[in-house]
XYZ file of C-alpha atoms in Angstrom:
367
model
C -23.465 -1.970 4.130
C -21.278 -3.322 6.925
C -17.507 -3.163 7.221
C -15.250 -2.607 4.262
C -13.811 -5.578 2.438
C -10.461 -3.795 2.396
C -9.638 -3.695 6.055
C -8.759 -0.004 6.403
C -11.960 1.925 6.693
C -14.346 2.872 3.946
C -13.057 2.031 0.451
C -11.740 4.618 -1.975
C -13.693 4.711 -5.228
C -12.711 5.927 -8.682
C -15.355 6.538 -11.344
C -13.976 6.540 -14.892
C -16.362 8.050 -17.421
C -17.827 10.361 -14.797
C -18.554 13.142 -17.298
C -20.604 10.953 -19.639
C -24.323 10.206 -19.640
C -23.976 6.902 -17.773
C -21.445 8.496 -15.448
C -23.947 11.215 -14.534
C -26.439 8.523 -13.514
C -23.740 6.746 -11.494
C -22.949 9.950 -9.603
C -26.634 10.576 -8.917
C -26.990 7.065 -7.508
C -23.855 7.451 -5.399
C -25.399 10.631 -4.001
C -28.785 9.133 -3.165
C -28.042 5.561 -2.070
C -26.322 4.526 1.168
C -22.920 6.219 1.404
C -20.400 3.377 1.637
C -17.272 5.100 0.297
C -14.548 7.305 1.664
C -12.929 9.359 -1.067
C -14.542 9.362 -4.520
C -12.304 10.291 -7.452
C -13.632 11.176 -10.879
C -11.807 10.574 -14.154
C -12.433 10.482 -17.875
C -10.845 10.994 -21.280
C -8.625 14.072 -21.719
C -11.415 16.150 -23.280
C -13.423 15.921 -20.039
C -10.482 16.701 -17.735
C -10.710 19.893 -15.704
C -14.476 19.971 -15.558
C -16.408 19.339 -12.366
C -19.284 17.007 -11.565
C -21.554 16.816 -8.536
C -21.406 13.808 -6.215
C -22.595 13.596 -2.596
C -23.392 17.304 -2.646
C -19.927 18.433 -3.683
C -18.390 19.549 -6.972
C -15.440 17.279 -7.734
C -12.923 17.888 -10.499
C -12.675 15.297 -13.249
C -9.088 14.207 -13.856
C -7.687 12.802 -17.088
C -7.525 9.063 -16.658
C -3.957 7.978 -15.913
C -2.200 5.348 -13.848
C -1.833 7.720 -10.879
C -5.619 8.073 -10.614
C -5.788 4.504 -9.276
C -3.116 4.823 -6.572
C -4.785 3.918 -3.279
C -8.091 3.122 -4.985
C -10.013 0.061 -3.779
C -12.781 -0.041 -6.401
C -12.655 1.416 -9.910
C -15.911 1.769 -11.834
C -15.818 2.118 -15.607
C -19.025 3.675 -16.913
C -20.231 4.445 -20.401
C -21.747 3.242 -23.654
C -20.179 3.143 -27.077
C -16.761 2.392 -28.492
C -14.817 5.090 -26.661
C -15.942 3.859 -23.250
C -15.030 0.260 -24.098
C -11.627 1.295 -25.421
C -10.965 3.281 -22.239
C -11.825 0.267 -20.094
C -9.710 -2.074 -22.211
C -6.694 0.182 -21.736
C -7.063 1.289 -18.133
C -8.908 -1.502 -16.268
C -5.780 -3.735 -16.182
C -3.792 -0.742 -14.924
C -6.312 -0.205 -12.132
C -6.012 -3.874 -11.156
C -2.211 -3.648 -11.141
C -2.508 -0.685 -8.763
C -4.625 -2.767 -6.374
C -8.198 -1.892 -7.318
C -11.112 -4.204 -8.027
C -12.639 -3.145 -11.347
C -16.410 -3.039 -11.873
C -16.813 -2.592 -15.617
C -20.080 -1.360 -17.082
C -18.787 -1.048 -20.648
C -18.716 -3.811 -23.256
C -14.965 -4.382 -22.860
C -14.945 -7.555 -20.744
C -18.481 -8.973 -20.933
C -17.531 -11.996 -23.010
C -14.298 -12.809 -21.162
C -14.719 -16.229 -19.479
C -12.325 -15.138 -16.695
C -14.495 -12.131 -15.830
C -17.672 -12.876 -13.852
C -20.812 -11.406 -15.369
C -22.853 -10.061 -12.470
C -26.389 -8.838 -11.917
C -27.099 -8.704 -8.166
C -29.948 -11.052 -7.337
C -29.590 -13.158 -10.501
C -27.677 -16.414 -10.738
C -25.399 -18.267 -8.360
C -21.875 -16.841 -8.696
C -19.875 -14.578 -6.410
C -18.306 -11.192 -7.013
C -15.206 -12.505 -5.223
C -14.589 -14.977 -8.055
C -12.590 -12.647 -10.267
C -9.273 -14.124 -11.458
C -8.503 -11.015 -13.517
C -9.576 -8.633 -10.767
C -12.496 -7.471 -12.911
C -16.264 -7.883 -12.561
C -18.474 -6.993 -15.540
C -22.132 -6.272 -16.106
C -24.219 -7.186 -19.167
C -25.550 -4.732 -21.730
C -28.711 -2.689 -21.350
C -30.824 -5.049 -23.453
C -30.027 -8.028 -21.235
C -30.307 -5.995 -18.038
C -33.768 -4.760 -18.997
C -34.944 -8.309 -19.616
C -33.143 -10.483 -17.103
C -35.047 -9.869 -13.836
C -38.431 -10.546 -15.459
C -37.200 -13.579 -17.370
C -35.442 -15.000 -14.309
C -38.647 -14.721 -12.272
C -40.692 -16.468 -14.972
C -37.962 -19.093 -15.420
C -38.055 -19.969 -11.729
C -41.818 -20.525 -11.988
C -42.173 -22.231 -15.366
C -38.719 -23.427 -16.470
C -37.403 -21.484 -19.470
C -36.729 -23.388 -22.692
C -36.431 -20.751 -25.426
C -36.348 -16.985 -25.966
C -37.108 -14.998 -29.095
C -36.317 -11.330 -28.525
C -36.585 -8.155 -30.595
C -34.912 -5.179 -28.930
C -35.491 -1.530 -29.773
C -32.426 0.428 -28.681
C -31.882 4.139 -28.131
C -29.278 6.291 -29.820
C -27.493 6.703 -26.486
C -26.432 3.060 -26.692
C -23.764 4.428 -29.043
C -22.670 6.964 -26.451
C -22.358 10.688 -27.013
C -21.635 10.085 -30.713
C -24.995 8.349 -31.154
C -27.009 11.072 -29.462
C -25.203 13.832 -31.358
C -25.727 12.011 -34.662
C -29.470 11.550 -34.054
C -29.968 15.227 -33.145
C -28.006 16.355 -36.210
C -30.035 14.091 -38.496
C -33.339 15.239 -36.978
C -32.390 18.857 -37.600
C -31.611 18.088 -41.236
C -34.819 16.162 -41.953
C -37.259 17.652 -39.433
C -38.504 20.555 -41.503
C -39.509 18.622 -44.621
C -42.949 17.010 -44.298
C -42.651 15.385 -47.713
C -39.811 13.107 -46.675
C -40.587 9.420 -46.824
C -42.879 9.553 -49.831
C -40.118 8.432 -52.174
C -37.429 5.809 -51.708
C -34.161 7.287 -50.514
C -35.622 10.621 -49.383
C -34.803 10.187 -45.694
C -31.404 8.622 -46.297
C -30.385 11.445 -48.578
C -31.670 14.227 -46.344
C -30.279 12.786 -43.115
C -26.757 12.653 -44.486
C -23.960 11.114 -42.420
C -25.350 8.132 -40.436
C -22.699 8.593 -37.747
C -22.162 5.449 -35.654
C -25.289 3.802 -37.064
C -25.446 1.430 -40.027
C -28.037 3.729 -41.701
C -29.608 7.100 -40.846
C -31.660 6.849 -37.674
C -33.857 9.940 -37.992
C -37.405 9.028 -39.148
C -36.123 5.479 -39.513
C -35.416 2.198 -37.736
C -32.154 0.354 -38.297
C -32.080 -3.453 -37.841
C -28.448 -3.477 -36.837
C -26.526 -2.909 -33.599
C -22.923 -3.775 -32.959
C -20.531 -5.314 -35.451
C -20.853 -8.185 -37.918
C -20.581 -11.664 -36.440
C -20.689 -15.092 -38.088
C -23.766 -16.096 -40.057
C -25.097 -12.575 -40.514
C -25.720 -12.016 -36.784
C -24.448 -8.920 -35.026
C -22.302 -8.733 -31.917
C -25.210 -7.162 -30.004
C -27.501 -10.057 -30.912
C -24.888 -12.616 -29.922
C -24.385 -10.746 -26.651
C -28.060 -11.086 -25.701
C -27.820 -14.846 -26.194
C -24.483 -15.308 -24.444
C -25.216 -12.988 -21.519
C -28.631 -14.531 -20.856
C -27.177 -18.026 -20.878
C -24.404 -17.082 -18.453
C -26.619 -15.171 -16.039
C -29.308 -17.850 -15.852
C -26.809 -20.709 -15.773
C -28.423 -22.269 -18.862
C -25.564 -22.841 -21.349
C -27.814 -24.652 -23.806
C -30.718 -22.193 -23.751
C -32.084 -21.430 -27.215
C -32.022 -17.653 -27.689
C -32.727 -15.710 -30.870
C -32.346 -11.927 -30.848
C -32.863 -9.177 -33.411
C -31.455 -5.833 -32.263
C -32.981 -2.709 -33.793
C -31.872 0.876 -33.266
C -34.716 3.397 -33.105
C -34.830 7.232 -33.091
C -35.157 7.523 -29.323
C -32.522 9.286 -27.216
C -32.930 7.234 -24.035
C -34.647 3.939 -23.286
C -34.612 0.356 -24.469
C -37.668 -1.785 -25.214
C -37.998 -5.497 -25.897
C -40.686 -7.668 -27.405
C -40.143 -11.094 -25.853
C -41.536 -14.507 -26.793
C -40.606 -16.993 -24.064
C -41.257 -20.730 -24.222
C -41.298 -22.709 -20.978
C -41.387 -26.310 -19.818
C -44.721 -25.923 -18.054
C -48.128 -24.630 -19.025
C -48.400 -20.895 -18.357
C -51.218 -18.725 -17.076
C -51.500 -15.020 -17.896
C -52.817 -13.855 -14.532
C -50.305 -15.933 -12.644
C -47.468 -14.654 -14.847
C -48.549 -11.083 -14.147
C -48.489 -11.827 -10.428
C -45.019 -13.351 -10.712
C -43.740 -10.249 -12.468
C -45.469 -7.869 -10.044
C -43.793 -9.649 -7.137
C -40.334 -9.729 -8.662
C -37.702 -7.349 -7.214
C -36.577 -4.832 -9.798
C -39.678 -5.245 -11.983
C -42.800 -3.076 -12.143
C -45.898 -4.419 -13.860
C -47.787 -1.891 -15.995
C -50.370 -3.944 -17.853
C -53.956 -2.729 -18.237
C -54.605 -3.187 -21.957
C -58.193 -1.952 -21.905
C -56.899 1.405 -20.625
C -53.873 1.404 -22.955
C -51.584 1.141 -19.943
C -48.232 -0.329 -20.915
C -44.639 0.880 -20.603
C -42.867 2.876 -23.300
C -39.303 4.271 -23.277
C -40.638 7.805 -22.788
C -42.402 6.698 -19.603
C -39.474 4.988 -17.898
C -36.615 7.482 -18.353
C -35.030 8.270 -14.992
C -36.436 5.210 -13.204
C -34.600 2.274 -11.622
C -36.772 -0.787 -12.382
C -37.514 -2.699 -15.528
C -41.147 -2.239 -16.587
C -43.298 -5.076 -17.923
C -46.550 -4.982 -19.856
C -48.547 -6.576 -22.691
C -48.337 -9.942 -20.935
C -50.136 -12.582 -22.992
C -50.205 -16.365 -23.164
C -49.478 -17.480 -26.704
C -52.607 -18.421 -28.631
C -50.728 -21.228 -30.345
C -48.680 -22.613 -27.450
C -49.983 -22.816 -23.858
C -46.388 -23.085 -22.625
C -45.370 -19.731 -24.134
C -45.750 -16.123 -23.024
C -45.369 -12.867 -24.919
C -44.544 -9.622 -23.131
C -43.108 -6.143 -23.632
C -40.325 -4.775 -21.423
C -38.831 -1.286 -21.070
C -35.995 0.303 -19.126
C -33.813 3.384 -18.992
C -30.680 2.158 -20.788
C -28.462 4.698 -19.015
C -29.784 4.196 -15.486
C -31.528 0.822 -15.117
C -29.584 -0.674 -18.008
C -26.123 0.490 -16.950
C -25.471 2.763 -13.952
C -27.633 0.985 -11.378
C -26.010 -2.388 -12.016
C -22.513 -0.901 -11.740
C -23.368 0.791 -8.453
C -25.099 -2.241 -6.930
C -22.271 -4.569 -7.950
C -19.653 -2.223 -6.494
C -21.616 -2.129 -3.234
C -21.304 -5.908 -3.046
C -17.576 -5.678 -3.643
C -17.291 -2.982 -0.992
C -19.165 -5.136 1.501
C -16.973 -8.144 0.731
C -20.103 -10.292 0.403
C -18.827 -13.841 -0.090
C -22.272 -15.037 -1.124
C -23.080 -12.124 -3.430
C -25.202 -13.197 -6.330
C -24.220 -12.993 -9.954
C -22.980 -15.364 -12.603
C -19.430 -16.461 -13.186
C -20.264 -18.025 -16.532
């Protein structure tokens, strides 16, 4: 990766949220990608303190996050999904900056802050050095799963509008979401009569946990919190993040975010309208040649990506590519990614590598 941006050897890294599901993916990536760091410190909420996690072939103790954790740290990663991870980043990221670290935040804490660059390496025109608050953020899993494919098609055809339906895993709500889904499945799984009468599933599933309704044997058209006009914060985030990353502040984006009873993986049905006439075969070739995207699209053989197929993989997967029958300038496609790895950990790790390298021309979007 070249010399350190910090002028005193390889940078010291702190990973906050190391004991969580996204943190585990971060540590795996740190252990398998090029080793650019000196010391790596692990931290998390008090309940995870004292445990150990594997990184670079060693078992490292997880400390309770505190100001002292960031002393001498050059880069501090904040990893995790859900409210607890965001609250941890909101509290401790400014402390890390005060102690001299550059923060790479993978939670939802700073994504909509105009003073925090929103970065996906390879997308957009900004620089990771442009960080007035000392913080660089990444978008959510839904946007990350979509953005490489949409950027490639935009560069060929000129994007004008997006209509997106996302299907999001329980792990998007962190440990609480996964635990709630498993508990609900245990309560409803043994009754094959459920679903024949209104209210059966809701009553049997019990406490919905962090979801707006029970998720077991159900789909819930709600993710995030209530925003203006009946939209949710997750739906607004897809619009705002896509606009910032592509540098298209006026892009028309409509999103409906749905939570589904899947532990890991996010899927999107995308309708994209462009300024030029599209061609299905050409669009498939564009996607197949795009870094970070794998094309899986043989409809006659029922070959298309599903969340179950992509767990544990780094790329976004594209399939069901079709030119709209009613608009020759529109394409429809289906995208999938691992929301913990491709949709979170990988972007944190790649962005931190750019910070570590001190790459003045690193790509991203400053919004």
